[in-house]
Short mmCIF file of C-alpha atoms and ligand atoms in Angstrom, two decimals:
data_model
loop_
_atom_site.label_atom_id
_atom_site.label_comp_id
_atom_site.label_asym_id
_atom_site.label_seq_id
_atom_site.Cartn_x
_atom_site.Cartn_y
_atom_site.Cartn_z
CA MET A 150 -0.38 20.79 42.83
CA LYS A 151 -0.18 22.99 39.77
CA LYS A 152 3.36 21.82 39.13
CA ILE A 153 2.30 18.18 39.25
CA ALA A 154 -0.59 18.79 36.87
CA LEU A 155 1.73 20.56 34.46
CA ALA A 156 4.28 17.79 34.66
CA ALA A 157 1.54 15.24 34.07
CA SER A 158 0.20 17.01 31.02
CA ALA A 159 3.71 17.48 29.64
CA PHE A 160 4.27 13.79 30.12
CA ALA A 161 1.02 12.96 28.35
CA LEU A 162 2.00 15.18 25.43
CA ILE A 163 5.42 13.58 25.11
CA ALA A 164 3.83 10.13 25.29
CA ALA A 165 1.34 11.13 22.60
CA LEU A 166 4.16 12.39 20.38
CA LEU A 167 6.19 9.24 20.88
CA LEU A 168 3.33 6.90 20.11
CA PRO A 169 2.78 6.89 16.34
CA VAL A 170 -1.01 6.80 16.55
CA ASP A 171 -1.82 7.69 12.95
CA GLY A 172 1.16 6.10 11.27
CA ALA A 173 1.26 2.74 12.99
CA ALA A 174 -0.50 -0.45 11.95
CA PRO A 175 -3.57 -1.49 13.98
CA ALA A 176 -1.43 -4.21 15.60
CA LYS A 177 2.21 -4.69 16.54
CA VAL A 178 3.76 -6.11 13.40
CA THR A 179 6.81 -7.64 15.09
CA ASP A 180 4.56 -10.00 17.05
CA LEU A 181 2.46 -10.83 14.03
CA LEU A 182 4.71 -11.15 11.00
CA ASP A 183 7.85 -12.86 9.75
CA ALA A 184 10.16 -10.11 8.43
CA LYS A 185 12.01 -12.51 6.13
CA GLN A 186 8.77 -13.51 4.42
CA LEU A 187 7.80 -9.86 4.03
CA ALA A 188 11.11 -9.16 2.28
CA THR A 189 10.88 -12.24 0.07
CA GLU A 190 7.33 -11.43 -1.01
CA ALA A 191 8.21 -7.80 -1.79
CA LYS A 192 11.06 -9.00 -4.01
CA ALA A 193 8.80 -11.54 -5.74
CA LYS A 194 6.29 -8.78 -6.51
CA ALA A 195 9.07 -6.63 -8.02
CA VAL A 196 10.01 -9.52 -10.34
CA LYS A 197 6.36 -9.87 -11.38
CA LEU A 198 6.16 -6.12 -12.03
CA GLY A 199 9.25 -6.40 -14.23
CA GLU A 200 7.51 -9.07 -16.30
CA SER A 201 4.50 -6.84 -16.79
CA MET A 202 6.81 -4.22 -18.31
CA ALA A 203 8.64 -6.58 -20.65
CA ASP A 204 7.07 -4.90 -23.71
CA GLU A 205 4.15 -2.65 -24.69
CA ASP A 206 1.74 -5.60 -25.00
CA ALA A 207 2.53 -6.95 -21.56
CA PHE A 208 2.18 -3.47 -20.12
CA LYS A 209 -1.16 -2.91 -21.85
CA ARG A 210 -2.48 -6.14 -20.36
CA ALA A 211 -1.19 -5.13 -16.92
CA LEU A 212 -3.01 -1.79 -17.18
CA GLU A 213 -6.19 -3.50 -18.34
CA PHE A 214 -6.21 -5.87 -15.35
CA LYS A 215 -4.77 -3.18 -13.06
CA THR A 216 -2.02 -5.50 -11.87
CA ILE A 217 0.54 -2.67 -11.63
CA ALA A 218 -1.67 -0.95 -9.05
CA THR A 219 -2.31 -4.24 -7.25
CA ASP A 220 1.28 -5.49 -7.15
CA ALA A 221 2.79 -2.12 -6.27
CA GLY A 222 0.07 -1.56 -3.64
CA VAL A 223 0.91 -4.90 -2.04
CA ILE A 224 4.60 -3.91 -1.98
CA ALA A 225 3.65 -0.64 -0.25
CA CYS A 226 1.85 -2.62 2.48
CA LEU A 227 4.72 -5.09 2.89
CA ALA A 228 7.21 -2.20 3.01
CA GLN A 229 5.28 -0.34 5.73
CA ALA A 230 5.13 -3.56 7.75
CA LEU A 231 8.93 -3.80 7.42
CA VAL A 232 9.28 -0.15 8.52
CA GLU A 233 7.44 -0.97 11.74
CA HIS A 234 9.04 -4.40 12.28
CA GLU A 235 11.90 -4.75 14.77
CA GLN A 236 13.71 -7.03 12.31
CA GLY A 237 12.97 -4.77 9.32
CA GLU A 238 16.45 -3.21 9.26
CA ALA A 239 18.06 -6.64 9.10
CA SER A 240 16.32 -7.30 5.79
CA GLY A 241 18.72 -4.82 4.15
CA ILE A 242 15.76 -3.15 2.44
CA ALA A 243 15.27 0.62 2.65
CA ALA A 244 11.68 -0.02 3.67
CA ALA A 245 10.26 3.53 3.90
CA SER A 246 11.84 4.39 0.53
CA LEU A 247 10.42 1.17 -0.90
CA ARG A 248 6.95 2.13 0.29
CA ASP A 249 7.12 5.58 -1.36
CA ALA A 250 8.58 4.18 -4.59
CA ALA A 251 5.84 1.52 -4.73
CA LEU A 252 3.12 4.12 -4.16
CA THR A 253 4.44 6.19 -7.06
CA LEU A 254 4.70 3.13 -9.27
CA SER A 255 1.15 2.04 -8.42
CA LYS A 256 -0.15 5.13 -10.25
CA ALA A 257 1.95 4.74 -13.43
CA LYS A 258 -0.05 4.79 -16.67
CA GLN A 259 2.83 4.99 -19.19
CA LEU A 260 5.46 2.31 -19.71
CA ASP A 261 8.33 4.80 -19.26
CA ASP A 262 6.95 6.03 -15.93
CA ALA A 263 6.41 2.45 -14.81
CA LYS A 264 10.02 1.56 -15.65
CA THR A 265 11.32 4.59 -13.75
CA GLY A 266 9.08 3.62 -10.84
CA LEU A 267 10.29 0.04 -10.86
CA ALA A 268 13.94 1.19 -10.90
CA ALA A 269 13.24 3.16 -7.70
CA VAL A 270 11.55 0.08 -6.17
CA GLU A 271 14.57 -2.07 -7.05
CA ALA A 272 17.01 0.50 -5.62
CA ALA A 273 15.09 0.55 -2.33
CA LEU A 274 14.97 -3.26 -2.25
CA ALA A 275 18.78 -3.15 -2.61
CA GLY A 276 18.98 -0.82 0.41
CA LYS A 277 19.21 2.67 -1.13
CA LYS A 278 17.60 5.19 1.22
CA THR A 279 15.86 8.35 -0.02
CA GLY A 280 15.05 10.06 3.29
CA ALA A 281 11.44 8.88 3.29
CA ALA A 282 9.51 9.30 6.57
CA SER A 283 8.78 6.23 8.72
CA ASP A 284 5.16 7.04 9.47
CA TYR A 285 2.50 6.51 6.89
CA PRO A 286 -1.26 5.99 7.25
CA TRP A 287 -2.25 2.36 6.67
CA ASN A 288 -5.49 3.33 4.98
CA LYS A 289 -3.58 4.98 2.13
CA LEU A 290 -1.26 2.13 1.11
CA ILE A 291 -3.48 0.21 -1.33
CA ASN A 292 -6.80 0.71 -3.07
CA MET A 293 -9.51 -1.41 -1.42
CA HIS A 294 -10.66 -3.12 -4.62
CA ARG A 295 -7.08 -4.03 -5.60
CA MET A 296 -6.52 -5.40 -2.11
CA MET A 297 -9.64 -7.56 -2.33
CA GLU A 298 -8.46 -9.01 -5.65
CA GLU A 299 -5.10 -9.91 -4.14
CA MET A 300 -6.87 -11.51 -1.18
CA GLU A 301 -9.05 -13.57 -3.49
CA TYR A 302 -6.02 -14.69 -5.49
CA ARG A 303 -4.01 -15.72 -2.42
CA GLU A 304 -6.96 -17.50 -0.83
CA GLY A 305 -7.27 -19.48 -4.07
CA ARG A 306 -3.60 -20.42 -3.95
CA LEU A 307 -3.93 -21.48 -0.33
CA ARG A 308 -7.01 -23.58 -1.08
CA ARG A 309 -4.99 -25.48 -3.67
CA THR A 310 -2.04 -26.00 -1.33
CA LEU A 311 -4.26 -27.21 1.49
CA ARG A 312 -6.01 -29.73 -0.74
CA ARG A 313 -2.68 -31.50 -1.31
CA PRO A 314 -0.63 -30.26 1.61
CA ARG A 315 2.94 -30.91 0.52
CA THR A 316 4.40 -27.42 0.49
CA LEU A 317 2.77 -25.97 3.58
CA GLU A 318 5.83 -24.25 4.96
CA ARG A 319 6.80 -22.60 1.68
CA ASP A 320 3.27 -21.44 0.91
CA SER A 321 2.76 -20.03 4.40
CA SER A 322 4.02 -16.75 2.90
CA HIS A 323 0.56 -16.33 1.30
CA ALA A 324 -0.89 -16.26 4.80
CA THR A 325 1.74 -13.71 5.82
CA VAL A 326 0.78 -11.39 2.95
CA LEU A 327 -2.90 -11.81 3.84
CA THR A 328 -2.12 -10.87 7.44
CA VAL A 329 -0.50 -7.64 6.23
CA LEU A 330 -3.46 -6.89 3.96
CA ALA A 331 -5.81 -7.44 6.89
CA LEU A 332 -4.06 -4.58 8.70
CA ALA A 333 -4.61 -2.27 5.72
CA MET A 334 -8.23 -3.48 5.52
CA GLU A 335 -8.88 -2.68 9.18
CA ALA A 336 -7.45 0.83 8.75
CA ASP A 337 -9.41 1.64 5.59
CA THR A 338 -12.99 2.10 6.75
CA HIS A 339 -14.20 4.28 3.87
CA GLU A 340 -16.70 1.61 2.75
CA VAL A 341 -18.52 1.94 6.07
CA LYS A 342 -21.20 4.50 5.30
CA ASP A 343 -22.92 4.44 8.68
CA GLU A 344 -20.68 5.20 11.66
CA LYS A 345 -22.54 2.79 13.93
CA ASN A 346 -21.25 -0.06 11.75
CA LEU A 347 -17.57 0.80 12.33
CA PRO A 348 -17.20 -1.78 15.13
CA LYS A 349 -18.40 -4.51 12.73
CA TRP A 350 -15.76 -3.57 10.17
CA LYS A 351 -13.11 -3.62 12.85
CA THR A 352 -14.24 -6.95 14.28
CA TRP A 353 -14.35 -8.70 10.90
CA SER A 354 -10.97 -7.27 9.88
CA GLN A 355 -9.47 -8.46 13.15
CA ASP A 356 -11.14 -11.88 12.92
CA TYR A 357 -9.79 -12.26 9.42
CA ARG A 358 -6.32 -11.19 10.52
CA SER A 359 -6.28 -13.53 13.48
CA ASN A 360 -7.37 -16.50 11.34
CA VAL A 361 -4.78 -15.93 8.60
CA ALA A 362 -2.04 -15.29 11.16
CA LYS A 363 -2.85 -18.63 12.85
CA LEU A 364 -3.14 -20.26 9.44
CA GLY A 365 0.41 -19.14 8.67
CA LEU A 366 1.73 -20.53 11.95
CA ALA A 367 -0.04 -23.88 11.42
CA MET A 368 1.41 -24.11 7.89
CA LYS A 369 4.92 -23.37 9.16
CA ALA A 370 4.48 -26.13 11.73
CA ASN A 371 3.28 -28.43 8.93
CA LYS A 372 -0.07 -29.01 10.63
CA ALA A 373 -2.41 -29.52 7.69
CA GLU A 374 -5.62 -30.17 9.59
CA GLU A 375 -5.24 -27.18 11.84
CA ALA A 376 -4.31 -25.05 8.82
CA SER A 377 -7.49 -26.09 7.00
CA LYS A 378 -9.56 -25.17 10.01
CA TYR A 379 -8.16 -21.62 10.09
CA PHE A 380 -8.42 -21.32 6.33
CA GLU A 381 -12.13 -22.15 6.36
CA ALA A 382 -12.65 -19.75 9.27
CA SER A 383 -10.92 -16.97 7.30
CA ASN A 384 -13.17 -17.64 4.33
CA LYS A 385 -16.26 -17.37 6.44
CA VAL A 386 -15.21 -13.84 7.44
CA CYS A 387 -15.06 -12.79 3.75
CA ALA A 388 -18.68 -13.86 3.32
CA ASP A 389 -19.89 -12.28 6.58
CA CYS A 390 -18.34 -8.93 5.79
CA HIS A 391 -19.52 -8.94 2.17
CA ALA A 392 -23.08 -9.65 3.27
CA GLN A 393 -23.03 -6.47 5.36
CA PHE A 394 -20.88 -4.07 3.35
CA ARG A 395 -20.72 -5.19 -0.27
CA ASP A 396 -23.81 -7.11 -1.40
C1 HEC B 89 -14.01 -6.25 6.57
C2 HEC B 89 -14.84 -6.48 5.43
C3 HEC B 89 -14.37 -7.38 4.31
C4 HEC B 89 -13.71 -8.56 4.41
C5 HEC B 89 -13.24 -9.29 5.66
C6 HEC B 89 -13.50 -9.03 3.07
N1 HEC B 89 -14.04 -8.15 2.17
FE1 HEC B 89 -14.00 -8.31 0.14
N2 HEC B 89 -14.99 -6.57 -0.05
C7 HEC B 89 -15.42 -5.77 1.00
C8 HEC B 89 -16.05 -4.59 0.45
C9 HEC B 89 -16.64 -3.45 1.26
C10 HEC B 89 -16.01 -4.70 -0.95
C11 HEC B 89 -16.53 -3.69 -1.99
C12 HEC B 89 -15.52 -2.61 -2.22
C13 HEC B 89 -14.66 -2.76 -3.41
O1 HEC B 89 -14.80 -3.69 -4.21
O2 HEC B 89 -13.77 -1.90 -3.58
C14 HEC B 89 -15.32 -5.94 -1.24
C15 HEC B 89 -15.05 -6.40 -2.50
C16 HEC B 89 -14.42 -7.59 -2.81
C17 HEC B 89 -14.09 -8.02 -4.14
C18 HEC B 89 -14.33 -7.19 -5.38
C19 HEC B 89 -15.07 -7.79 -6.47
C20 HEC B 89 -16.48 -8.12 -6.13
O3 HEC B 89 -16.84 -9.29 -6.26
O4 HEC B 89 -17.23 -7.19 -5.73
C21 HEC B 89 -13.48 -9.23 -4.02
C22 HEC B 89 -12.94 -10.11 -5.13
C23 HEC B 89 -13.40 -9.55 -2.62
N3 HEC B 89 -13.98 -8.51 -1.89
C24 HEC B 89 -12.82 -10.69 -2.09
C25 HEC B 89 -12.68 -10.93 -0.73
C26 HEC B 89 -12.11 -12.13 -0.17
C27 HEC B 89 -11.64 -13.32 -0.98
C28 HEC B 89 -12.11 -11.98 1.18
C29 HEC B 89 -11.60 -12.92 2.22
C30 HEC B 89 -10.38 -13.57 1.95
C31 HEC B 89 -12.68 -10.69 1.48
N4 HEC B 89 -13.02 -10.09 0.30
C32 HEC B 89 -12.85 -10.21 2.75
C33 HEC B 89 -15.26 -6.03 2.34
C34 HEC B 89 -14.60 -7.13 2.89
#
Protein backbone atom coordinates (compact mmCIF):
# COMPACT_ATOMS: atom_id res chain seq x y z
CA MET A 1 0.00 0.00 0.00
CA LYS A 2 2.76 2.35 1.03
CA LYS A 3 4.53 1.73 -2.26
CA ILE A 4 1.42 2.60 -4.24
CA ALA A 5 0.88 5.81 -2.26
CA LEU A 6 4.49 6.80 -2.85
CA ALA A 7 4.24 6.06 -6.54
CA ALA A 8 1.03 8.06 -6.72
CA SER A 9 2.52 11.07 -5.00
CA ALA A 10 5.64 10.88 -7.17
CA PHE A 11 3.39 10.80 -10.20
CA ALA A 12 1.44 13.81 -8.94
CA LEU A 13 4.67 15.73 -8.40
CA ILE A 14 5.95 14.93 -11.87
CA ALA A 15 2.59 15.93 -13.36
CA ALA A 16 2.69 19.19 -11.40
CA LEU A 17 6.21 19.91 -12.66
CA LEU A 18 5.27 19.14 -16.24
CA LEU A 19 2.18 21.33 -16.22
CA PRO A 20 3.30 24.97 -16.45
CA VAL A 21 0.71 26.27 -14.00
CA ASP A 22 2.19 29.72 -13.37
CA GLY A 23 3.72 30.33 -16.75
CA ALA A 24 0.91 29.25 -19.03
CA ALA A 25 -1.91 31.38 -20.40
CA PRO A 26 -5.37 30.91 -18.84
CA ALA A 27 -6.41 29.03 -22.00
CA LYS A 28 -4.73 26.82 -24.60
CA VAL A 29 -3.44 29.29 -27.15
CA THR A 30 -3.14 26.81 -30.02
CA ASP A 31 -6.91 26.28 -29.98
CA LEU A 32 -7.63 29.97 -29.68
CA LEU A 33 -5.19 31.88 -31.87
CA ASP A 34 -3.80 32.06 -35.39
CA ALA A 35 0.02 31.92 -35.08
CA LYS A 36 0.54 33.66 -38.42
CA GLN A 37 -1.53 36.63 -37.30
CA LEU A 38 0.38 36.80 -34.02
CA ALA A 39 3.66 36.97 -35.95
CA THR A 40 2.36 39.56 -38.42
CA GLU A 41 1.02 41.79 -35.66
CA ALA A 42 4.27 41.59 -33.67
CA LYS A 43 6.19 42.68 -36.77
CA ALA A 44 3.75 45.52 -37.44
CA LYS A 45 4.24 46.78 -33.87
CA ALA A 46 8.04 46.72 -34.35
CA VAL A 47 7.65 48.91 -37.45
CA LYS A 48 5.48 51.34 -35.48
CA LEU A 49 8.06 51.42 -32.68
CA GLY A 50 10.73 52.24 -35.25
CA GLU A 51 8.67 55.22 -36.41
CA SER A 52 8.38 56.50 -32.86
CA MET A 53 12.19 56.55 -32.68
CA ALA A 54 12.74 58.33 -35.98
CA ASP A 55 14.02 61.46 -34.19
CA GLU A 56 14.00 63.13 -30.76
CA ASP A 57 10.64 64.82 -31.41
CA ALA A 58 8.91 61.61 -32.39
CA PHE A 59 10.40 59.89 -29.36
CA LYS A 60 9.29 62.68 -27.03
CA ARG A 61 5.74 62.35 -28.32
CA ALA A 62 5.88 58.57 -27.89
CA LEU A 63 7.00 59.00 -24.27
CA GLU A 64 4.28 61.55 -23.62
CA PHE A 65 1.55 59.23 -24.90
CA LYS A 66 3.34 56.16 -23.50
CA THR A 67 3.13 54.37 -26.83
CA ILE A 68 6.54 52.71 -26.39
CA ALA A 69 5.23 50.96 -23.26
CA THR A 70 1.95 50.09 -25.00
CA ASP A 71 3.42 48.80 -28.26
CA ALA A 72 6.25 46.88 -26.62
CA GLY A 73 3.84 45.48 -24.01
CA VAL A 74 1.56 44.22 -26.78
CA ILE A 75 4.57 42.56 -28.46
CA ALA A 76 5.42 40.86 -25.15
CA CYS A 77 1.89 39.39 -25.01
CA LEU A 78 1.96 38.28 -28.65
CA ALA A 79 5.42 36.75 -28.13
CA GLN A 80 4.32 34.74 -25.08
CA ALA A 81 1.33 33.48 -27.04
CA LEU A 82 3.75 32.33 -29.76
CA VAL A 83 5.94 30.62 -27.13
CA GLU A 84 2.95 28.55 -26.03
CA HIS A 85 1.53 27.97 -29.52
CA GLU A 86 2.17 24.65 -31.27
CA GLN A 87 2.81 26.53 -34.53
CA GLY A 88 4.98 29.17 -32.84
CA GLU A 89 8.27 27.63 -33.97
CA ALA A 90 7.13 27.68 -37.59
CA SER A 91 6.87 31.47 -37.45
CA GLY A 92 10.68 31.63 -37.44
CA ILE A 93 10.54 34.07 -34.54
CA ALA A 94 12.61 33.48 -31.40
CA ALA A 95 9.48 34.06 -29.36
CA ALA A 96 10.80 33.85 -25.77
CA SER A 97 13.70 36.16 -26.69
CA LEU A 98 11.23 38.51 -28.36
CA ARG A 99 9.16 38.64 -25.19
CA ASP A 100 12.17 39.53 -23.01
CA ALA A 101 13.46 42.11 -25.50
CA ALA A 102 10.01 43.72 -25.70
CA LEU A 103 9.73 43.87 -21.90
CA THR A 104 13.08 45.65 -21.69
CA LEU A 105 12.10 48.03 -24.47
CA SER A 106 8.77 48.81 -22.80
CA LYS A 107 10.67 50.51 -19.95
CA ALA A 108 13.02 52.63 -22.11
CA LYS A 109 13.02 56.34 -21.27
CA GLN A 110 16.00 57.46 -23.40
CA LEU A 111 16.14 57.33 -27.19
CA ASP A 112 19.46 55.41 -27.16
CA ASP A 113 18.07 52.74 -24.83
CA ALA A 114 14.93 52.49 -26.95
CA LYS A 115 17.01 51.98 -30.10
CA THR A 116 19.09 49.28 -28.42
CA GLY A 117 15.87 47.67 -27.22
CA LEU A 118 14.31 47.77 -30.66
CA ALA A 119 17.44 46.20 -32.21
CA ALA A 120 17.02 43.26 -29.80
CA VAL A 121 13.32 43.02 -30.73
CA GLU A 122 14.19 42.97 -34.43
CA ALA A 123 16.90 40.32 -33.91
CA ALA A 124 14.40 38.08 -32.10
CA LEU A 125 11.80 38.65 -34.83
CA ALA A 126 14.46 37.47 -37.30
CA GLY A 127 14.94 34.29 -35.24
CA LYS A 128 17.98 35.05 -33.06
CA LYS A 129 17.67 33.15 -29.77
CA THR A 130 19.10 34.46 -26.49
CA GLY A 131 18.41 31.51 -24.18
CA ALA A 132 15.30 33.10 -22.68
CA ALA A 133 13.05 30.82 -20.60
CA SER A 134 9.73 29.64 -22.05
CA ASP A 135 7.63 30.24 -18.96
CA TYR A 136 6.57 33.71 -18.02
CA PRO A 137 3.66 34.93 -15.87
CA TRP A 138 0.87 36.41 -18.00
CA ASN A 139 0.08 39.06 -15.41
CA LYS A 140 3.51 40.64 -15.89
CA LEU A 141 3.53 41.11 -19.68
CA ILE A 142 1.80 44.48 -20.02
CA ASN A 143 0.67 47.29 -17.74
CA MET A 144 -3.12 47.19 -17.27
CA HIS A 145 -3.73 50.80 -18.27
CA ARG A 146 -1.63 50.44 -21.45
CA MET A 147 -3.53 47.26 -22.29
CA MET A 148 -6.88 49.02 -21.87
CA GLU A 149 -5.77 51.80 -24.23
CA GLU A 150 -4.78 49.26 -26.87
CA MET A 151 -8.13 47.52 -26.43
CA GLU A 152 -9.98 50.79 -26.88
CA TYR A 153 -7.98 51.59 -30.01
CA ARG A 154 -8.56 48.18 -31.61
CA GLU A 155 -12.25 48.17 -30.74
CA GLY A 156 -12.48 51.54 -32.51
CA ARG A 157 -10.78 50.14 -35.59
CA LEU A 158 -13.11 47.16 -35.59
CA ARG A 159 -16.17 49.37 -35.24
CA ARG A 160 -15.10 51.23 -38.36
CA THR A 161 -14.45 48.04 -40.32
CA LEU A 162 -17.79 46.53 -39.32
CA ARG A 163 -19.70 49.64 -40.38
CA ARG A 164 -18.48 49.13 -43.96
CA PRO A 165 -17.49 45.48 -43.94
CA ARG A 166 -15.19 45.17 -46.93
CA THR A 167 -11.94 44.09 -45.31
CA LEU A 168 -13.26 41.70 -42.69
CA GLU A 169 -10.69 38.98 -43.22
CA ARG A 170 -7.69 41.32 -43.14
CA ASP A 171 -8.92 43.22 -40.09
CA SER A 172 -9.69 40.03 -38.17
CA SER A 173 -6.14 40.38 -36.81
CA HIS A 174 -7.47 43.11 -34.48
CA ALA A 175 -9.73 40.49 -32.93
CA THR A 176 -6.76 38.15 -32.61
CA VAL A 177 -4.73 40.76 -30.71
CA LEU A 178 -7.73 41.46 -28.47
CA THR A 179 -8.02 37.74 -27.73
CA VAL A 180 -4.39 37.70 -26.60
CA LEU A 181 -4.92 40.80 -24.46
CA ALA A 182 -7.95 39.14 -22.86
CA LEU A 183 -5.65 36.37 -21.61
CA ALA A 184 -3.32 38.93 -20.02
CA MET A 185 -6.37 40.71 -18.56
CA GLU A 186 -7.70 37.52 -16.98
CA ALA A 187 -4.31 36.80 -15.40
CA ASP A 188 -3.80 40.31 -14.00
CA THR A 189 -6.27 40.58 -11.13
CA HIS A 190 -4.49 43.33 -9.17
CA GLU A 191 -7.42 45.74 -9.67
CA VAL A 192 -9.68 43.39 -7.73
CA LYS A 193 -9.42 44.73 -4.20
CA ASP A 194 -11.90 42.35 -2.59
CA GLU A 195 -11.12 38.65 -3.03
CA LYS A 196 -14.79 37.70 -3.24
CA ASN A 197 -14.97 39.61 -6.53
CA LEU A 198 -12.26 37.52 -8.22
CA PRO A 199 -14.81 35.24 -9.93
CA LYS A 200 -16.43 38.31 -11.54
CA TRP A 201 -13.11 39.45 -12.96
CA LYS A 202 -12.48 35.99 -14.32
CA THR A 203 -15.95 35.67 -15.82
CA TRP A 204 -15.85 39.05 -17.57
CA SER A 205 -12.33 38.43 -18.89
CA GLN A 206 -13.43 35.05 -20.24
CA ASP A 207 -16.65 36.45 -21.71
CA TYR A 208 -14.66 39.16 -23.42
CA ARG A 209 -12.15 36.64 -24.73
CA SER A 210 -14.82 34.30 -26.03
CA ASN A 211 -16.63 37.14 -27.84
CA VAL A 212 -13.51 38.52 -29.55
CA ALA A 213 -12.33 35.03 -30.48
CA LYS A 214 -15.70 34.34 -32.15
CA LEU A 215 -15.62 37.80 -33.69
CA GLY A 216 -12.29 36.93 -35.31
CA LEU A 217 -13.64 33.66 -36.69
CA ALA A 218 -16.77 35.36 -38.09
CA MET A 219 -14.60 38.02 -39.75
CA LYS A 220 -12.35 35.38 -41.32
CA ALA A 221 -15.45 33.66 -42.67
CA ASN A 222 -16.64 37.03 -44.01
CA LYS A 223 -19.84 36.89 -41.98
CA ALA A 224 -20.53 40.55 -41.28
CA GLU A 225 -23.78 40.18 -39.36
CA GLU A 226 -22.45 37.53 -37.05
CA ALA A 227 -19.27 39.57 -36.55
CA SER A 228 -21.29 42.63 -35.52
CA LYS A 229 -23.21 40.57 -33.01
CA TYR A 230 -20.01 39.38 -31.29
CA PHE A 231 -18.51 42.85 -31.49
CA GLU A 232 -21.46 44.40 -29.66
CA ALA A 233 -21.35 41.59 -27.10
CA SER A 234 -17.64 42.26 -26.49
CA ASN A 235 -18.37 45.95 -25.97
CA LYS A 236 -21.02 45.20 -23.41
CA VAL A 237 -18.42 43.33 -21.34
CA CYS A 238 -16.19 46.45 -21.23
CA ALA A 239 -19.06 48.42 -19.72
CA ASP A 240 -20.08 45.69 -17.25
CA CYS A 241 -16.58 45.27 -15.91
CA HIS A 242 -15.93 49.02 -15.70
CA ALA A 243 -19.12 49.53 -13.73
CA GLN A 244 -17.82 47.12 -11.09
CA PHE A 245 -14.07 47.72 -11.04
CA ARG A 246 -13.28 51.12 -12.53
CA ASP A 247 -16.09 53.65 -12.10
C1 LIG B 1 -12.33 42.45 -16.65
C2 LIG B 1 -12.57 43.84 -16.46
C3 LIG B 1 -12.42 44.82 -17.60
C4 LIG B 1 -12.80 44.66 -18.90
C5 LIG B 1 -13.47 43.45 -19.54
C6 LIG B 1 -12.45 45.86 -19.58
N1 LIG B 1 -11.87 46.75 -18.73
FE1 LIG B 1 -11.15 48.61 -19.19
N2 LIG B 1 -10.58 48.90 -17.28
C7 LIG B 1 -10.74 47.98 -16.25
C8 LIG B 1 -10.16 48.55 -15.04
C9 LIG B 1 -10.11 47.86 -13.69
C10 LIG B 1 -9.65 49.82 -15.37
C11 LIG B 1 -8.93 50.81 -14.44
C12 LIG B 1 -7.48 50.45 -14.34
C13 LIG B 1 -6.55 51.21 -15.20
O1 LIG B 1 -6.93 52.14 -15.92
O2 LIG B 1 -5.35 50.88 -15.17
C14 LIG B 1 -9.91 50.00 -16.78
C15 LIG B 1 -9.55 51.11 -17.50
C16 LIG B 1 -9.79 51.33 -18.83
C17 LIG B 1 -9.35 52.47 -19.58
C18 LIG B 1 -8.47 53.56 -19.00
C19 LIG B 1 -8.92 54.94 -19.12
C20 LIG B 1 -10.17 55.23 -18.39
O3 LIG B 1 -11.12 55.67 -19.04
O4 LIG B 1 -10.21 55.02 -17.15
C21 LIG B 1 -9.79 52.32 -20.85
C22 LIG B 1 -9.59 53.25 -22.02
C23 LIG B 1 -10.50 51.06 -20.92
N3 LIG B 1 -10.48 50.47 -19.66
C24 LIG B 1 -11.08 50.54 -22.06
C25 LIG B 1 -11.68 49.29 -22.12
C26 LIG B 1 -12.32 48.75 -23.29
C27 LIG B 1 -12.48 49.48 -24.60
C28 LIG B 1 -12.74 47.50 -22.97
C29 LIG B 1 -13.44 46.50 -23.84
C30 LIG B 1 -12.97 46.37 -25.16
C31 LIG B 1 -12.39 47.25 -21.60
N4 LIG B 1 -11.75 48.35 -21.12
C32 LIG B 1 -12.68 46.09 -20.93
C33 LIG B 1 -11.33 46.74 -16.34
C34 LIG B 1 -11.84 46.16 -17.49
